[in-house]
Coordinates of C-alpha atoms and ligand atoms in Angstrom, one line a residue:
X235 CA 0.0 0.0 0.0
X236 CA 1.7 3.0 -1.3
X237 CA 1.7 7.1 0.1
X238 CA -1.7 7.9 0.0
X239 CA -2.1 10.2 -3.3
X240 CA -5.0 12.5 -2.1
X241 CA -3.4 13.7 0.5
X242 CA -1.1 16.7 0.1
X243 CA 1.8 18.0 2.3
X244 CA 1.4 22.0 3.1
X245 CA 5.2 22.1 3.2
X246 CA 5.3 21.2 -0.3
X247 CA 2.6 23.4 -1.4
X248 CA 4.1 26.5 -3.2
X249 CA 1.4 29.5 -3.5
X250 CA 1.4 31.5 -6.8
X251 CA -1.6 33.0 -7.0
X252 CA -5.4 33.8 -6.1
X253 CA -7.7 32.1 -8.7
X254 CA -10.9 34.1 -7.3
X255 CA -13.4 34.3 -3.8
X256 CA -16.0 31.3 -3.9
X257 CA -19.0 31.0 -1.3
X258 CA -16.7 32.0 2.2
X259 CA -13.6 30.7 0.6
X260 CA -10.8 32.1 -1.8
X261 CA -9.1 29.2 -4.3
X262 CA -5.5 29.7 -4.9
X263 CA -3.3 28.3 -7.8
X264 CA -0.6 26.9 -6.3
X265 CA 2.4 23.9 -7.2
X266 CA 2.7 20.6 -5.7
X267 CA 6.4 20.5 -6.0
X268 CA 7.4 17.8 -3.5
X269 CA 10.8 17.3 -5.7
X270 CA 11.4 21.3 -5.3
X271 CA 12.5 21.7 -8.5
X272 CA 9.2 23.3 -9.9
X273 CA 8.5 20.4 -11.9
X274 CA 5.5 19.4 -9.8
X275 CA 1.3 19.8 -11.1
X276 CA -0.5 22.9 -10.9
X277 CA -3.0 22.4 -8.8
X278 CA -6.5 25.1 -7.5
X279 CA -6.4 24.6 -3.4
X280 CA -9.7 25.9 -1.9
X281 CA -9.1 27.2 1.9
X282 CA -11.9 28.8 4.0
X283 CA -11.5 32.2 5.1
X284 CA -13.7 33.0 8.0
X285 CA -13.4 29.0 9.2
X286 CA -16.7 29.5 11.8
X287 CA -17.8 25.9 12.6
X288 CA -20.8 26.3 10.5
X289 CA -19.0 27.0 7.3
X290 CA -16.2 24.2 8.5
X291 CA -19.2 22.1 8.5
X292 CA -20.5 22.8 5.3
X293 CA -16.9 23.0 3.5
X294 CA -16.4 19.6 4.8
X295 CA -19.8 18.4 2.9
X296 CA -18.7 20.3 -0.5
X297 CA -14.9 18.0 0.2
X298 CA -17.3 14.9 0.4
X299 CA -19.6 15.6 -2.6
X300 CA -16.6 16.7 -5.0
X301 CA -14.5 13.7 -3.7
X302 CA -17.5 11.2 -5.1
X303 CA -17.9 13.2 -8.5
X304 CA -16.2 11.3 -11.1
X305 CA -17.3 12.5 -14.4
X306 CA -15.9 13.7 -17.6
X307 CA -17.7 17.3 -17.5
X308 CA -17.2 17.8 -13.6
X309 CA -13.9 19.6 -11.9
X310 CA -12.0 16.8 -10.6
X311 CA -11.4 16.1 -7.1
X312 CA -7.3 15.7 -6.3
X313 CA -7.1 15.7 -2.4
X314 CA -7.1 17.6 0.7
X315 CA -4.7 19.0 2.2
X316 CA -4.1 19.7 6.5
X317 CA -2.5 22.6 7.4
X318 CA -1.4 23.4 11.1
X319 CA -2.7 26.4 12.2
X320 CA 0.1 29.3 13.1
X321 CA 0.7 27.9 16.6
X322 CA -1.2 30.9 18.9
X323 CA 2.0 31.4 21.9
X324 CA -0.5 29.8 24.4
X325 CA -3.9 29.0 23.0
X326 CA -4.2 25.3 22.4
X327 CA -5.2 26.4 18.0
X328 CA -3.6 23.5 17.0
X329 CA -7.0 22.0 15.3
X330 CA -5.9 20.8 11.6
X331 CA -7.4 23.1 9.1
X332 CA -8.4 20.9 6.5
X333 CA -7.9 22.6 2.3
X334 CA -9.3 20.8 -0.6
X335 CA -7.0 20.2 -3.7
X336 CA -8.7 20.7 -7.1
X337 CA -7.6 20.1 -10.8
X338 CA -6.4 23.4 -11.8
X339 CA -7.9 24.2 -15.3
X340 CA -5.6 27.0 -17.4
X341 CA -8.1 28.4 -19.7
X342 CA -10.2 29.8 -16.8
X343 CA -13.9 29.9 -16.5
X344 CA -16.3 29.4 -19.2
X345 CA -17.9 33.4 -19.1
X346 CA -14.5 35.1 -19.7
X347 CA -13.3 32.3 -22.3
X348 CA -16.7 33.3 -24.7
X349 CA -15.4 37.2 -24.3
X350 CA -12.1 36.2 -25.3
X351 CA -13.0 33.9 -28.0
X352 CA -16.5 35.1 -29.7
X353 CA -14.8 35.6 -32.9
X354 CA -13.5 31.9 -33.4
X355 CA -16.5 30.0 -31.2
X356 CA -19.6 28.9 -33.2
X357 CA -22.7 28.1 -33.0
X358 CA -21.6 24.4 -33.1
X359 CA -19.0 24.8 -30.4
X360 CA -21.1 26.9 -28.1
X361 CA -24.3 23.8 -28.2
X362 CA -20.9 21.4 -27.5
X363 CA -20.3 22.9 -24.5
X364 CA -24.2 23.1 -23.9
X365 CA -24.5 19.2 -24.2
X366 CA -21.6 18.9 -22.3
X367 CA -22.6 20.8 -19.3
X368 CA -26.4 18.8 -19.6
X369 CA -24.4 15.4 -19.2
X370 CA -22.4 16.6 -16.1
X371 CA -25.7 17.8 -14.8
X372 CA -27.7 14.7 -15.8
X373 CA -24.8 13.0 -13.8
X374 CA -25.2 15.1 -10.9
X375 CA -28.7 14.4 -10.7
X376 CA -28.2 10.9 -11.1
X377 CA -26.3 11.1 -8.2
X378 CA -29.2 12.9 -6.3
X379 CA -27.0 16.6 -6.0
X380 CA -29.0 19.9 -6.9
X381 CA -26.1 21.9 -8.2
X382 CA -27.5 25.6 -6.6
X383 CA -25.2 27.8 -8.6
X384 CA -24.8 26.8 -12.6
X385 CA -24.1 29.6 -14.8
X386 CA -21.1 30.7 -16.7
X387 CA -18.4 31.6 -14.4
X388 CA -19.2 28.5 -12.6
X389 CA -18.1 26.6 -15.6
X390 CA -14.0 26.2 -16.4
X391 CA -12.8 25.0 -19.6
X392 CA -10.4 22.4 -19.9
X393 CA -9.9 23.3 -24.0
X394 CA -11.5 24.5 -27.2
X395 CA -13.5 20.6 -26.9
X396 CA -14.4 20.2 -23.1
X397 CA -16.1 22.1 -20.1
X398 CA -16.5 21.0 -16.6
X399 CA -19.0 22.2 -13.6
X400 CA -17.3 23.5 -11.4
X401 CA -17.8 25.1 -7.7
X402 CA -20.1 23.3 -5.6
X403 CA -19.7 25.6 -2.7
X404 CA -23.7 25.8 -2.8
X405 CA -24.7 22.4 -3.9
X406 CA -26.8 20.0 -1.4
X407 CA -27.8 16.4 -1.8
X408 CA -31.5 15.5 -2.2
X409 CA -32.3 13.8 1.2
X410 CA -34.2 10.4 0.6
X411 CA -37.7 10.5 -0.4
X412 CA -37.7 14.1 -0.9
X413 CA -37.5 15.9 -4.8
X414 CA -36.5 19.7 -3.5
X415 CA -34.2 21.5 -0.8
X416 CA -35.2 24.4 1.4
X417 CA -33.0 26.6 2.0
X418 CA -32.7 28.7 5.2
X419 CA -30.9 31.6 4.3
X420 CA -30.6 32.6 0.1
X421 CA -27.2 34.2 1.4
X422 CA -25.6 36.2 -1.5
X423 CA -27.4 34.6 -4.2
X424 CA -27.3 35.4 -8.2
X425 CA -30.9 35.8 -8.5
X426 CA -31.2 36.4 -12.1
X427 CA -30.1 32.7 -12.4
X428 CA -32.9 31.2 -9.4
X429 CA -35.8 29.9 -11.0
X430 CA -39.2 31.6 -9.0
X431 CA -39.7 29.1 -6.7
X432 CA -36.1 29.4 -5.6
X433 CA -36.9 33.5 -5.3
X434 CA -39.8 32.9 -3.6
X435 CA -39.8 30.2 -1.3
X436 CA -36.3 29.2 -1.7
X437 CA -36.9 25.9 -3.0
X438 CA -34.1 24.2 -5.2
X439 CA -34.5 21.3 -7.1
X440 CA -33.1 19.3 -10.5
X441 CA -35.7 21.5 -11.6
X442 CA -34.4 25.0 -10.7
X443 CA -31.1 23.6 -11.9
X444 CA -32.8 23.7 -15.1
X445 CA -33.7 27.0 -15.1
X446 CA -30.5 27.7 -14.4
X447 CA -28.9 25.8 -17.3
X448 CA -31.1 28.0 -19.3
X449 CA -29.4 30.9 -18.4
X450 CA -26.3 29.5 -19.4
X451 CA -28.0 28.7 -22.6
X452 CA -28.4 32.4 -22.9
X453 CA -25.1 33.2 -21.7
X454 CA -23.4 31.0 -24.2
X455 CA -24.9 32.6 -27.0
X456 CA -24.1 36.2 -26.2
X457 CA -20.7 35.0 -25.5
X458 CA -20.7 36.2 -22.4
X459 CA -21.1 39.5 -23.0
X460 CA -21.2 42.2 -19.8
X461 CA -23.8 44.4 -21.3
X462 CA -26.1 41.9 -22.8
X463 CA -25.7 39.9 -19.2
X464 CA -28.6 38.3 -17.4
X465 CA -28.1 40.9 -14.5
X466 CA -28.1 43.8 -16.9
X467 CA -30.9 42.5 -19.2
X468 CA -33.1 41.8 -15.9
X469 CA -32.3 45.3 -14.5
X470 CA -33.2 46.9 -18.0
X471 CA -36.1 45.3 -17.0
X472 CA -37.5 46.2 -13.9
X473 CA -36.0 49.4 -14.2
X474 CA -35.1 51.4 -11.3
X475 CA -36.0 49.9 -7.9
X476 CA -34.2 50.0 -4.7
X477 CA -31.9 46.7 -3.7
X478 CA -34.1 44.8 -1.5
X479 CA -36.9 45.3 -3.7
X480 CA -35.0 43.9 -6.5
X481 CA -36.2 39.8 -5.9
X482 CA -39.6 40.9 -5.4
X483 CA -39.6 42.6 -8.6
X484 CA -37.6 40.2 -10.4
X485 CA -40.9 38.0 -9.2
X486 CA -43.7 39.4 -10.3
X487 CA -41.8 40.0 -14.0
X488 CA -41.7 36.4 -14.2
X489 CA -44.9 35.6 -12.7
X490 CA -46.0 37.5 -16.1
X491 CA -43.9 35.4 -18.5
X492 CA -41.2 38.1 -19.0
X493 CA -37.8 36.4 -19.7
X494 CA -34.4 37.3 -20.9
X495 CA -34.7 38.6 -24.9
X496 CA -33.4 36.1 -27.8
X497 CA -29.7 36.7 -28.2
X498 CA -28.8 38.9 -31.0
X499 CA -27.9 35.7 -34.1
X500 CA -29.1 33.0 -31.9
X501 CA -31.0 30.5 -34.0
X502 CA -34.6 30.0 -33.1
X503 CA -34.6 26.6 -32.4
X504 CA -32.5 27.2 -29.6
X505 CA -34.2 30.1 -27.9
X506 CA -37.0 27.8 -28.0
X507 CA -35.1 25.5 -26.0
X508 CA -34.1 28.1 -23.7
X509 CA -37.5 29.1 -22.9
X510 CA -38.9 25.6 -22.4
X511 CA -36.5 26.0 -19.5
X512 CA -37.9 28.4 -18.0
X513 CA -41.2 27.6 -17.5
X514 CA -42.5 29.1 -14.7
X515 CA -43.9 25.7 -12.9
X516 CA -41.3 23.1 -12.6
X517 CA -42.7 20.3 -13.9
X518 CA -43.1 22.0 -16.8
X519 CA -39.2 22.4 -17.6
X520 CA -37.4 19.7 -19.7
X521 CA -35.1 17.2 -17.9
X522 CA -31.3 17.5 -18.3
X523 CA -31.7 13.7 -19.7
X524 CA -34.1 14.6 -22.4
X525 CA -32.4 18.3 -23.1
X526 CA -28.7 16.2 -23.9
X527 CA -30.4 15.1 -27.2
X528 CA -32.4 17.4 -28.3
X529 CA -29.1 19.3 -28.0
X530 CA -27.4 17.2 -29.7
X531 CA -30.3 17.3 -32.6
X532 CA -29.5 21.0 -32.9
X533 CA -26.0 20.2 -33.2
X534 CA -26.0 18.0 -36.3
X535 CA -28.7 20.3 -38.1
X536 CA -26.9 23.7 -37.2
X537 CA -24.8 24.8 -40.1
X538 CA -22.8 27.6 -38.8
Ligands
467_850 C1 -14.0 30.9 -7.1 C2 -13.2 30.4 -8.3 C3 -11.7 30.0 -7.9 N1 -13.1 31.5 -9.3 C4 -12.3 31.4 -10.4 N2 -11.6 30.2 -10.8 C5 -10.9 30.2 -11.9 C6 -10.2 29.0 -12.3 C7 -9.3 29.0 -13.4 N3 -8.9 27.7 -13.5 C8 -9.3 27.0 -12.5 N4 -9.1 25.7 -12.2 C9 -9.7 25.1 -11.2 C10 -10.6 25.9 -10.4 CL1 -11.4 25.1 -9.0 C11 -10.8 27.2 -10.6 C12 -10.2 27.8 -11.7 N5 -10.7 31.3 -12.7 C13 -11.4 32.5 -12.3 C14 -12.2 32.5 -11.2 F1 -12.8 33.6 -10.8 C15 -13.9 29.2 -8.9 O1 -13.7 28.1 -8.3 N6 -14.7 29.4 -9.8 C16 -15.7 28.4 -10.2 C17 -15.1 27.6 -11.3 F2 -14.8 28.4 -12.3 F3 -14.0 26.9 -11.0 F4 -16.0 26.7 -11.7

């Protein structure tokens, strides 16, 4: 039985740089480089920053989830990591604090990837990716996980060909027997992405993840695109309305069948699809397992 290769030394973990803040953590880029001669894997290391016992708790649960996801279209899990805590003179802080090691994916997240490369992505390309984040989703649901947070920048590319999910600093498993989630507090949520029973009630489901995806359908076929974004569109919207009014708003917009505008060039068939995803009652939204193909239809028929 060899060393253990999901668990990483902190000695030989060389910082380089932040990667960006997720829910109550920051991920870092950083080298395993146990030889020291910088030819060890870049790797993304997730540490919590305010480590209260609740959000130890619930990083621990996002470790357990991402260390059972294996899937070709999810962020692999590499390890964990214990770090001693700088030894307080005096207090007994010597509690491990526990990091989680994550592939580290160069080409970045999936939003600023469509800025970068609108010119040379088409409209082939962009329903690849589509399919491709429906089967990681189909997967996650297959392994009873609502996801909580799928748009764009929560997506990283691995090249021109593949995406993966990534962040599940907000997903929850179904508990047995039940089909939704109730959530307590919404916390800093990106409404324009919750589907209305999520703004409303906070209820997620495989069927607000949906909704979600839907958005990214949108997203991917305005590249991206800051002034065309679902926040800005939304906002356009409801027009001017003081910040805690915003959700309520956002609400009764949808409770009348407004949605996000067709993409400027996006083919019909696909707003279509888009839309079907956001049906206001859930059980009205296709399933990730039937949305795959019907993607894939588009796929083969789409010329550009
Ligand atoms: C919070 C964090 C760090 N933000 C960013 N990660 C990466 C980023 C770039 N390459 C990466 N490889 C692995 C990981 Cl976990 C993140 C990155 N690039 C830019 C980010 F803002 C993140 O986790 N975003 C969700 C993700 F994009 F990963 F789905």
């Amino acid at each position: 039985m060899g060393p253990d290769p999901t668990l990483f030394e902190e000695r030989h973990l060389k910082y380089i740089s932040v990667l960006g803040k997720g829910n109550f953590g920051s991920v870092e880029l950083c080298r395993y480089d146990p030889l020291g001669d910088s030819t060890g894997e870049l790797v993304a290391v997730k540490r919590l920053q305010h480590s209260s016992a609740e959000h130890q708790h619930d990083f621990e649960k996002e470790i357990s989830i991402l260390r059972s996801l294996h899937h070709d279209f999810v962020v692999a899990y590499r390890g964990v990591c214990y770090s001693q805590g700088e030894e307080d003179a005096g207090a007994s802080s010597g509690q491990r604090r526990l990091h989680l090691v994550m592939e580290y994916l160069p080409s970045g997240c999936l939003r600023n990837y469509l800025q970068k490369n609108k010119e040379r992505l088409d409209h082939k390309k962009l329903l690849l990716y589509a399919w491709q984040v429906c089967k990681g989703m189909d997967y996650l649901g297959s392994q009873r996980y609502i996801h909580r947070d799928l748009a764009a920048r929560n997506i990283l590319v691995e090249n021109e060909n593949r995406v993966k999910i990534g962040d599940f600093g907000l997903a929850k498993i179904l508990p047995q027997g039940k089909e939704y989630y109730v959530v307590q507090e919404p916390g800093q949520s990106p409404i324009f992405w919750y589907a209305p029973e999520s703004l409303s009630d906070c209820i997620f489901s495989p069927e607000s993840d949906v909704w979600s995806f839907g958005v990214v359908l949108y997203e991917l076929f305005t590249y991206g695109s800051r002034s065309h974004s679902p926040t800005e569109e939304f906002l356009r919207l409801i027009g001017p309305s003081n910040p805690p009014l915003v959700v309520y708003h956002l609400f009764k917009l949808l409770k009348k069948n407004k949605r996000l505008p067709m993409p400027a060039g996006c083919p019909i068939e696909v707003f279509v699809l888009m839309q079907s995803c956001w049906s206001f009652l859930p059980c009205q939204r296709p399933r990730f397992c039937t949305l795959a193909p019907q993607i894939e239809v588009l796929r083969d028929s789409c010329c550009k």
